[in-house]
Structures are given as structure tokens and as C-alpha cells.
CSV table of C-alpha atoms in Angstrom, one decimal:
chain,number,residue,atom,x,y,z
A,12,MET,CA,11.9,-8.6,26.0
A,13,SER,CA,15.6,-7.8,26.3
A,14,ASP,CA,17.6,-6.4,23.4
A,15,GLN,CA,19.6,-9.6,23.4
A,16,SER,CA,16.5,-11.8,23.3
A,17,THR,CA,15.0,-9.6,20.5
A,18,GLU,CA,18.2,-9.9,18.4
A,19,SER,CA,18.2,-13.7,19.0
A,20,THR,CA,14.6,-14.0,17.8
A,21,THR,CA,15.3,-11.7,14.8
A,22,SER,CA,18.4,-13.7,13.8
A,23,GLN,CA,16.5,-17.0,14.1
A,24,ILE,CA,13.7,-15.8,11.8
A,25,VAL,CA,16.0,-14.3,9.3
A,26,ASN,CA,18.0,-17.6,9.1
A,27,GLU,CA,14.7,-19.4,8.5
A,28,LEU,CA,13.9,-17.0,5.6
A,29,TYR,CA,17.3,-17.8,4.1
A,30,GLU,CA,16.7,-21.5,4.5
A,31,ILE,CA,13.3,-21.2,2.7
A,32,SER,CA,14.8,-18.9,0.0
A,33,ASN,CA,17.7,-21.3,-0.7
A,34,SER,CA,15.8,-24.6,-0.6
A,35,VAL,CA,15.6,-26.1,-4.0
A,36,GLU,CA,11.8,-26.7,-3.9
A,37,ARG,CA,10.9,-23.3,-2.5
A,38,LYS,CA,13.4,-21.6,-4.7
A,39,LYS,CA,11.8,-23.0,-7.8
A,40,ALA,CA,8.4,-21.8,-6.6
A,41,LYS,CA,10.0,-18.4,-5.6
A,42,THR,CA,8.1,-18.6,-2.3
A,43,VAL,CA,10.7,-16.4,-0.6
A,44,ARG,CA,13.2,-14.2,-2.5
A,45,HIS,CA,15.9,-11.8,-1.2
A,46,LYS,CA,17.9,-9.0,-2.8
A,47,ASP,CA,20.7,-7.0,-1.5
A,48,PHE,CA,21.1,-3.2,-1.7
A,49,VAL,CA,24.2,-1.2,-0.7
A,50,LEU,CA,23.7,2.3,0.8
A,51,PRO,CA,25.7,5.0,-1.0
A,52,LEU,CA,26.8,6.9,2.0
A,53,SER,CA,27.9,4.2,4.5
A,54,GLY,CA,28.2,1.1,2.3
A,55,VAL,CA,25.8,-0.7,4.6
A,56,ARG,CA,24.2,-3.7,2.9
A,57,LEU,CA,20.5,-4.2,3.4
A,58,THR,CA,18.6,-7.3,2.3
A,59,SER,CA,15.0,-7.0,1.0
A,60,TRP,CA,12.7,-9.9,1.6
A,61,THR,CA,9.8,-10.7,-0.8
A,62,MET,CA,7.3,-13.4,0.0
A,63,LEU,CA,4.9,-14.9,-2.5
A,64,GLU,CA,1.6,-13.1,-1.9
A,65,SER,CA,-0.7,-16.1,-2.2
A,66,GLU,CA,1.1,-17.9,0.6
A,67,TYR,CA,0.1,-15.3,3.2
A,68,LYS,CA,-3.5,-16.6,3.1
A,69,LYS,CA,-2.5,-20.2,4.0
A,70,ASP,CA,-3.4,-21.3,7.5
A,71,PRO,CA,-0.9,-21.8,9.0
A,72,CYS,CA,1.2,-19.3,7.0
A,73,PRO,CA,4.4,-21.0,5.8
A,74,PHE,CA,6.5,-17.9,6.6
A,75,PRO,CA,8.2,-17.3,10.0
A,76,VAL,CA,7.1,-13.7,9.8
A,77,MET,CA,4.1,-12.0,8.1
A,78,ALA,CA,5.9,-8.7,7.3
A,79,ARG,CA,5.1,-7.3,3.9
A,80,GLY,CA,8.0,-4.9,3.4
A,81,LEU,CA,11.0,-6.1,5.3
A,82,PHE,CA,14.7,-5.1,5.0
A,83,THR,CA,17.3,-6.7,7.3
A,84,ARG,CA,20.9,-5.9,8.1
A,85,LYS,CA,23.7,-8.4,9.0
A,86,VAL,CA,25.6,-7.3,12.1
A,87,ASP,CA,28.0,-10.2,12.3
A,88,ASP,CA,28.1,-13.9,11.3
A,89,LYS,CA,25.3,-14.8,13.8
A,90,THR,CA,23.3,-11.6,14.2
A,91,TYR,CA,20.7,-9.8,12.1
A,92,GLN,CA,18.7,-6.7,12.7
A,93,VAL,CA,15.5,-5.3,11.2
A,94,ALA,CA,16.4,-2.1,9.3
A,95,VAL,CA,13.0,-1.4,7.6
A,96,ARG,CA,9.7,-2.8,8.8
A,97,GLY,CA,6.3,-2.6,7.0
A,98,TYR,CA,3.0,-3.9,8.3
A,99,ASP,CA,2.1,-7.5,8.6
A,100,LYS,CA,0.1,-8.6,5.5
A,101,PHE,CA,-3.6,-7.9,6.1
A,102,PHE,CA,-6.7,-8.7,4.1
A,103,ASN,CA,-10.0,-7.4,2.9
A,104,LEU,CA,-13.2,-8.0,5.0
A,105,GLY,CA,-14.4,-11.4,4.1
A,106,GLU,CA,-11.3,-12.4,2.2
A,107,THR,CA,-10.0,-15.0,4.8
A,108,LYS,CA,-11.5,-16.8,7.8
A,109,PHE,CA,-9.8,-14.2,10.0
A,110,THR,CA,-11.7,-11.3,8.3
A,111,GLN,CA,-15.2,-12.7,8.7
A,112,TRP,CA,-17.5,-10.6,11.0
A,113,THR,CA,-18.0,-13.6,13.3
A,114,TRP,CA,-14.3,-14.1,13.8
A,115,ILE,CA,-13.7,-10.4,14.3
A,116,GLU,CA,-16.5,-10.2,16.9
A,117,GLU,CA,-15.2,-13.1,18.8
A,118,ASN,CA,-11.5,-12.6,18.6
A,119,THR,CA,-10.7,-8.8,18.6
A,120,ILE,CA,-11.0,-6.0,21.1
A,121,GLY,CA,-11.2,-2.2,20.8
A,122,PRO,CA,-10.6,0.5,20.5
A,123,TYR,CA,-10.8,0.2,16.7
A,124,GLU,CA,-8.8,2.8,14.8
A,125,VAL,CA,-10.2,3.5,11.3
A,126,THR,CA,-7.7,5.0,9.0
A,127,SER,CA,-8.3,6.2,5.4
A,128,LYS,CA,-6.7,3.9,2.8
A,129,GLU,CA,-4.9,6.3,0.5
A,130,ASN,CA,-4.5,5.2,-3.2
A,131,GLY,CA,-0.8,5.2,-4.0
A,132,CYS,CA,2.4,3.3,-3.6
A,133,ILE,CA,3.6,2.3,-0.1
A,134,ILE,CA,6.9,3.9,1.0
A,135,PHE,CA,9.1,3.2,4.0
A,136,ILE,CA,11.4,5.8,5.7
A,137,SER,CA,14.0,4.5,8.1
A,138,ALA,CA,17.6,5.2,9.1
A,139,VAL,CA,20.7,3.0,9.5
A,140,SER,CA,22.6,5.7,11.5
A,141,GLU,CA,22.2,9.1,12.9
A,142,ASN,CA,23.0,10.7,9.6
A,143,GLU,CA,21.7,8.3,6.9
A,144,VAL,CA,18.1,8.0,6.0
A,145,VAL,CA,16.8,5.1,4.1
A,146,VAL,CA,13.8,5.5,1.7
A,147,THR,CA,12.4,2.4,0.1
A,148,SER,CA,9.4,1.1,-1.8
A,149,LYS,CA,7.9,-2.2,-0.7
A,150,HIS,CA,10.9,-4.2,-1.9
A,151,SER,CA,13.3,-1.9,-3.5
A,152,MET,CA,15.6,1.2,-3.2
A,153,ALA,CA,16.5,3.9,-5.6
A,154,ASP,CA,20.0,4.4,-7.0
A,155,PRO,CA,20.7,7.3,-6.8
A,156,ILE,CA,18.5,8.0,-3.8
A,157,ASP,CA,16.5,10.7,-5.7
A,158,ASP,CA,16.1,8.8,-9.0
A,159,GLN,CA,12.9,10.2,-10.4
A,160,ALA,CA,12.1,7.1,-12.3
A,161,HIS,CA,11.8,5.1,-9.1
A,162,HIS,CA,9.0,5.2,-6.5
A,163,ALA,CA,11.5,5.5,-3.7
A,164,GLY,CA,13.4,8.3,-5.5
A,165,VAL,CA,10.2,10.3,-6.0
A,166,ALA,CA,9.3,9.7,-2.4
A,167,TYR,CA,12.7,11.0,-1.2
A,168,THR,CA,12.2,14.2,-3.2
A,169,TRP,CA,8.8,14.6,-1.6
A,170,LEU,CA,10.2,14.0,1.8
A,171,LEU,CA,12.7,16.9,1.3
A,172,LYS,CA,9.8,19.1,0.3
A,173,HIS,CA,7.7,18.2,3.3
A,174,LEU,CA,10.6,18.7,5.7
A,175,ASP,CA,11.4,22.1,4.2
A,176,SER,CA,7.7,23.1,4.7
A,177,ALA,CA,8.1,22.4,8.4
A,178,GLY,CA,11.5,24.0,8.7
A,179,ARG,CA,13.2,20.7,9.4
A,180,SER,CA,16.1,18.9,7.8
A,181,ILE,CA,16.8,15.4,6.6
A,182,SER,CA,19.7,15.1,9.1
A,183,GLU,CA,17.2,16.0,11.9
A,184,LEU,CA,14.8,13.3,10.7
A,185,SER,CA,17.6,10.7,10.4
A,186,LEU,CA,18.6,11.4,14.0
A,187,TRP,CA,15.0,11.1,15.3
A,188,ILE,CA,14.3,7.9,13.4
A,189,HIS,CA,17.6,6.3,14.5
A,190,LYS,CA,17.0,7.3,18.1
A,191,HIS,CA,13.5,5.8,18.2
A,192,ASN,CA,14.5,2.8,15.9
A,193,VAL,CA,11.3,3.1,13.8
A,194,THR,CA,10.1,3.0,10.2
A,195,MET,CA,7.7,5.6,9.0
A,196,VAL,CA,5.1,4.1,6.7
A,197,ALA,CA,3.6,6.4,4.1
A,198,GLU,CA,1.7,6.4,0.8
A,199,LEU,CA,3.2,8.2,-2.2
A,200,CYS,CA,0.3,9.9,-4.0
A,201,ASP,CA,1.5,11.9,-7.0
A,202,ASP,CA,-0.4,11.8,-10.3
A,203,ASN,CA,2.4,13.6,-12.1
A,204,PHE,CA,4.5,10.6,-11.5
A,205,GLU,CA,2.0,7.8,-11.5
A,206,GLN,CA,-1.8,7.7,-11.6
A,207,HIS,CA,-3.6,4.9,-9.8
A,208,VAL,CA,-7.4,5.0,-9.5
A,209,LEU,CA,-8.3,8.0,-7.4
A,210,GLU,CA,-7.2,11.5,-8.4
A,211,TYR,CA,-4.5,13.4,-6.5
A,212,PRO,CA,-4.0,16.8,-8.1
A,213,PRO,CA,-0.9,18.9,-7.2
A,214,GLU,CA,-2.5,20.5,-4.2
A,215,THR,CA,-3.1,17.1,-2.5
A,216,SER,CA,-0.1,15.2,-3.8
A,217,GLY,CA,2.8,14.0,-1.6
A,218,LEU,CA,3.5,11.5,1.2
A,219,TYR,CA,0.6,10.5,3.4
A,220,LEU,CA,2.0,9.1,6.7
A,221,HIS,CA,-0.3,6.4,8.1
A,222,GLY,CA,1.9,4.4,10.4
A,223,ILE,CA,5.1,4.2,12.4
A,224,ASN,CA,6.4,0.7,13.1
A,225,TYR,CA,9.3,-0.2,15.5
A,226,ASN,CA,12.1,-2.0,13.7
A,227,GLU,CA,11.4,-5.3,15.3
A,228,ILE,CA,10.8,-8.7,13.7
A,229,HIS,CA,7.3,-8.9,15.2
A,230,LEU,CA,4.9,-6.0,14.4
A,231,HIS,CA,4.8,-3.3,17.0
A,232,THR,CA,3.2,-0.1,15.7
A,233,MET,CA,2.4,3.3,17.2
A,234,PRO,CA,-1.2,4.5,17.8
A,235,SER,CA,-2.7,6.7,15.1
A,236,ASP,CA,-2.9,9.8,17.3
A,237,GLU,CA,0.8,9.6,17.9
A,238,VAL,CA,1.4,9.1,14.2
A,239,ARG,CA,-0.7,12.2,13.4
A,240,GLU,CA,1.3,14.4,15.8
A,241,ILE,CA,4.7,13.1,14.6
A,242,GLY,CA,3.6,13.5,10.9
A,243,ARG,CA,2.6,17.1,11.5
A,244,GLU,CA,5.9,17.8,13.3
A,245,TRP,CA,7.8,16.7,10.2
A,246,GLY,CA,5.6,18.4,7.6
A,247,LEU,CA,4.1,15.2,6.2
A,248,ARG,CA,0.6,14.8,5.1
A,249,VAL,CA,-1.3,12.5,7.5
A,250,ALA,CA,-4.0,10.0,6.6
A,251,PRO,CA,-7.3,10.9,8.4
A,252,PHE,CA,-8.5,8.5,11.1
A,253,THR,CA,-11.1,8.1,13.7
A,254,VAL,CA,-11.4,5.8,16.8
A,255,LEU,CA,-14.5,3.7,17.3
A,256,PRO,CA,-15.5,1.6,20.4
A,257,ASP,CA,-16.9,-1.6,19.0
A,258,VAL,CA,-17.4,-3.9,16.0
A,259,GLN,CA,-21.0,-2.6,15.4
A,260,SER,CA,-19.5,0.8,14.8
A,261,ILE,CA,-17.2,-0.8,12.2
A,262,LYS,CA,-20.1,-2.5,10.5
A,263,ASP,CA,-21.8,1.0,10.2
A,264,VAL,CA,-18.6,2.3,8.5
A,265,GLU,CA,-18.8,-0.7,6.1
A,266,ALA,CA,-22.4,0.0,5.3
A,267,SER,CA,-21.7,3.6,4.6
A,268,LEU,CA,-18.8,2.7,2.3
A,269,ARG,CA,-21.2,0.6,0.2
A,270,HIS,CA,-23.1,3.8,-0.7
A,271,GLU,CA,-20.5,6.5,-0.6
A,272,ASP,CA,-16.9,6.7,-1.6
A,273,GLU,CA,-15.8,9.1,1.1
A,274,PHE,CA,-14.4,8.9,4.6
A,275,GLU,CA,-13.9,12.0,6.8
A,276,ASN,CA,-15.2,14.0,3.8
A,277,ARG,CA,-12.5,12.7,1.4
A,278,GLN,CA,-12.7,10.3,-1.5
A,279,VAL,CA,-10.8,7.2,-0.5
A,280,GLU,CA,-9.9,3.7,-1.6
A,281,GLY,CA,-11.4,2.5,1.6
A,282,VAL,CA,-10.4,2.2,5.2
A,283,VAL,CA,-8.0,0.2,7.3
A,284,ILE,CA,-9.1,-1.1,10.7
A,285,ARG,CA,-6.5,-1.4,13.4
A,286,CYS,CA,-7.2,-3.2,16.6
A,287,ARG,CA,-5.9,-6.0,18.8
A,288,THR,CA,-6.7,-9.7,19.2
A,289,ASN,CA,-7.8,-11.1,22.6
A,290,ALA,CA,-4.2,-12.0,23.1
A,291,LYS,CA,-3.3,-8.3,22.7
A,292,LEU,CA,-1.6,-8.8,19.3
A,293,PRO,CA,-2.0,-6.2,16.5
A,294,PHE,CA,-4.7,-7.1,14.0
A,295,PHE,CA,-5.5,-5.2,10.8
A,296,PHE,CA,-8.1,-5.6,8.1
A,297,LYS,CA,-9.3,-3.4,5.3
A,298,ILE,CA,-12.7,-2.4,3.8
A,299,LYS,CA,-12.8,-1.1,0.2
A,300,ASN,CA,-15.7,0.9,-1.2
A,301,ASP,CA,-17.4,-0.4,-4.3
A,302,THR,CA,-16.8,2.8,-6.3
A,303,TYR,CA,-13.1,2.3,-6.0
A,304,ASN,CA,-13.5,-1.4,-6.8
A,305,GLU,CA,-15.5,-0.6,-9.9
A,306,TRP,CA,-13.0,2.0,-11.1
A,307,ARG,CA,-10.1,-0.3,-10.4
A,308,GLU,CA,-11.8,-3.0,-12.5
A,309,TRP,CA,-12.1,-0.5,-15.4
A,310,ARG,CA,-8.4,0.3,-15.2
A,311,GLU,CA,-7.6,-3.5,-15.5
A,312,ILE,CA,-10.1,-3.9,-18.3
A,313,THR,CA,-8.5,-1.0,-20.2
A,314,LYS,CA,-5.0,-2.5,-19.8
A,315,ALA,CA,-6.4,-5.9,-20.9
A,316,ILE,CA,-8.0,-4.4,-24.1
A,317,LEU,CA,-4.8,-2.5,-24.9
A,318,SER,CA,-2.8,-5.8,-24.6
A,319,ASP,CA,-5.4,-7.8,-26.5
A,320,LYS,CA,-6.0,-10.0,-23.4
A,321,ASN,CA,-9.2,-11.4,-21.9
A,322,TYR,CA,-10.9,-9.6,-19.0
A,323,ARG,CA,-13.7,-10.2,-16.6
A,324,CYS,CA,-16.6,-7.9,-15.7
A,325,ARG,CA,-17.7,-8.2,-12.1
A,326,PHE,CA,-19.6,-4.9,-12.0
A,327,GLU,CA,-22.7,-4.3,-14.1
A,328,ARG,CA,-21.4,-1.1,-15.8
A,329,SER,CA,-18.1,-2.7,-16.7
A,330,ILE,CA,-19.4,-4.4,-19.8
A,331,TYR,CA,-20.6,-1.1,-21.1
A,332,TYR,CA,-17.3,0.5,-20.2
A,333,ALA,CA,-15.4,-2.1,-22.1
A,334,GLN,CA,-17.5,-1.5,-25.2
A,335,TRP,CA,-17.0,2.3,-24.8
A,336,VAL,CA,-13.2,1.9,-24.6
A,337,LYS,CA,-13.1,-0.1,-27.8
A,338,GLU,CA,-15.0,2.7,-29.6
A,339,ARG,CA,-12.8,5.4,-28.1
A,340,LEU,CA,-9.7,3.6,-29.3
A,341,LYS,CA,-11.1,4.2,-32.8
A,342,ASP,CA,-11.8,7.9,-32.6
A,343,HIS,CA,-9.5,9.0,-29.7
A,344,PRO,CA,-6.4,6.7,-29.8
A,345,GLU,CA,-4.3,9.5,-28.4
A,346,TRP,CA,-6.2,9.1,-25.0
A,347,PHE,CA,-4.6,5.8,-24.5
A,348,SER,CA,-1.0,6.4,-25.8
A,349,GLN,CA,0.4,6.6,-22.2
A,350,TYR,CA,-2.1,4.5,-20.4
A,351,LYS,CA,0.3,1.6,-19.9
A,352,HIS,CA,2.6,4.1,-18.2
A,353,SER,CA,-0.1,5.0,-15.7
A,354,LYS,CA,-1.2,8.2,-17.4
A,355,ASN,CA,-4.7,9.5,-18.3
A,356,ILE,CA,-6.4,6.8,-16.1
A,357,THR,CA,-8.6,9.3,-14.3
A,358,PHE,CA,-9.4,11.3,-17.4
A,359,ILE,CA,-10.6,8.3,-19.4
A,360,ARG,CA,-12.7,7.1,-16.5
A,361,ASP,CA,-14.3,10.6,-16.1
A,362,GLU,CA,-15.1,10.7,-19.8
A,363,PHE,CA,-17.0,7.5,-19.5
A,364,GLU,CA,-18.8,8.7,-16.4
A,365,LYS,CA,-19.9,11.8,-18.4
A,366,TYR,CA,-21.0,9.5,-21.3
A,367,TRP,CA,-23.0,7.4,-18.9
A,368,GLU,CA,-24.7,10.4,-17.2
A,369,ALA,CA,-25.6,11.8,-20.6
A,370,GLY,CA,-27.4,8.6,-21.5
A,371,ASN,CA,-25.5,8.0,-24.7
A,372,LEU,CA,-25.0,4.3,-24.3
A,373,LEU,CA,-27.2,3.4,-27.3
A,374,GLU,CA,-24.5,5.0,-29.5
A,375,ILE,CA,-22.1,2.2,-28.7
A,376,GLY,CA,-24.8,-0.4,-28.9
A,377,ASP,CA,-25.7,-3.4,-26.8
A,378,PRO,CA,-22.4,-4.8,-25.5
A,379,CYS,CA,-23.9,-8.3,-25.6
A,380,THR,CA,-25.2,-8.2,-29.2
A,381,GLY,CA,-23.2,-5.4,-30.8
A,382,VAL,CA,-26.4,-3.8,-32.2
A,383,THR,CA,-26.1,0.0,-32.4
A,384,ARG,CA,-28.8,2.6,-32.7
A,385,GLY,CA,-29.8,3.3,-36.3
């Protein structure tokens, strides 16, 4: 496709997004929202697009583009360009009709790239010129660029550290990104800033590069082996991956994740599968392991208890965890003082795991009856 044709398609889709965003009915439902950010160095204005998450699942999707993480730039009255490009929204195995094994077997082709799903905050690194890098979270930018209270600001600081470790500079990276017209997609994993579910101590903290997308309105992404080499060149951490030949091999990975919480000898949230449809279009789906899902449920239960809200227990141990948290709030309230600020999450979980392994559950009683040991 020619550059002129690409710009025409991009501009058409961006105009459609504006129409949806500005329509009275859709505006009320906040189906599509946009927000402008002005870059400090050049004064360039970028527009961030946020689509209502639940709408992505609809078939057909009501959006003209499936991007989750999209910043555009107005060139003139009729022309828009993509400045930052995340992945298309993708779903868990079994979550939609397109992520059922039968559909995957009949409609996708290999090779199947299996990438670790790191547990952090997604970060995009792009450039609007040869000398101005843009670092964003999914829908926002930091002001100033290194604001340590903002995900993008912390990510920018990490980016400088990674570049320094490789003997590279931010100006060199800006030049390279602008030349190739791409967005680096990374995961910010830094427990000192914000804990999620899995633990990232200082020696494993930083930016994990897991994708490089071309700044085009339709998803066009680099193979994982190229991403790995480029990430190493710029000093970034790189998400582990492997390449498998067929769907049966992916089923084997899924079966393994049911019993273990590791991939490539590392504890992970799960894995992302990258392949193509029969029409040669990119297709992603994800598989999460049950250990992560259980721990994530415990985090949400804790937040609900601290906010005096109702919660649901899908995993068998969760009801015991909830009772244990209520008891610890009585004798160790200091454990939870910063929980709402994403602190102490892994510590509290580990304390419960120790309690469980020690067989002390009778001390907190039957969570269904409230009867304790005499």
C-alpha cells in the first residue's frame, strides 16, 4: 500500500473515531473518548483514543480500529497520522468465539510465537521527530516527561537507565524510532513504584520489551526474534519467547500452565500467543495460569474488604484468604495501610501462603460458619 493510500485510510478511520466520540448517543455512553496532549519540546499535539473495553467483544466490533493504545497526530485539515500504536485488543483463551480451540484450529496458521506475559503496566515508546521521543502509558503522557508519580514518567526514567547500560543515548533511540516509524511496546515492572500480583525485586525491575509495532492504523508488528535483538541492542529487558509449530503444541503449553506458574523457567502471569489468520492477518490471544488468577483474586478481595464492598470467591482457597485478611486487619492493621496505593501486595499474599502451609486455618475458624477452634 502506498504512503498516500495509507494516510487516506488512517485519516478516514480517525474521522470515524471523532464522529463516534462526538455523537450524542455514543458520547453519553463514553464509547469512544479522546484527549489531547502537547509535547514540551516541539509543541506537537497528540490525541489519545480510549475505547470502551466491553465494546471490543462485540461481533462485529463497533470501532473502525481494534487498537488498544492509540495516539494520532493531525498533519493538516484533512490528514492524520498514527504517532503511537499499541496492539489490537486481544482476549483470553475461551473468552470469545474467536478464542475457542475449534476456531483457533480452523482459522489460524503457524508458526505460533509464545511470549511471556509480564505483570506490570503497558508502556509505549515512539518518536515524533528525529530528536523527540514520546513515552506514554496506555492512554496518557507524563508532564513533565520524567514525572515519578506517573507510569510514563517512571518508564522514561527506566528507559534512560537501560540506554545508559548499553552505551546508547535517548537521541540515538529517537533517531532510530523515527527512521523506522515504529512504537516499542514494553511492560513497566517496578515494585518500588507499583506492585501488581507477581513480584519484581530490584534486580528484575525495569522495562520488558515484548513488541515493536509499525505506526500504521492497521496492526503490523515485528517478529519476536527481531524484537529480542533490537531490545538487547538498546539495553532493554526482553520478554522470553519460544516458537511452536502447531495448535497442539499450544494446547500443551496451556496444560502446563494449569499446573505450573512458570514459562521459560520464570514465574509469569501467563503467555501471549501470536500467529496469523488464514487471511494472513495478525492474531493474538492469551493464556493465564491459575496461580496468577488466584493471586489476582486475592488482591481484589483485599481491596474490596478495605473498602467495605462485596466480593466474589471463584477459587476454593479465596474464602479462607478473605477470613484470614479480616483477622489480620485486627492484629496487623499496619500491613494494609498502603495497600490501596499498590504496596505490600506480595508480602500479604506470601504471609497467607505461609499460614496455609503451616496448617493454621483452624485458628481463623470455618469461613462459612465463623466457628473457631476452642
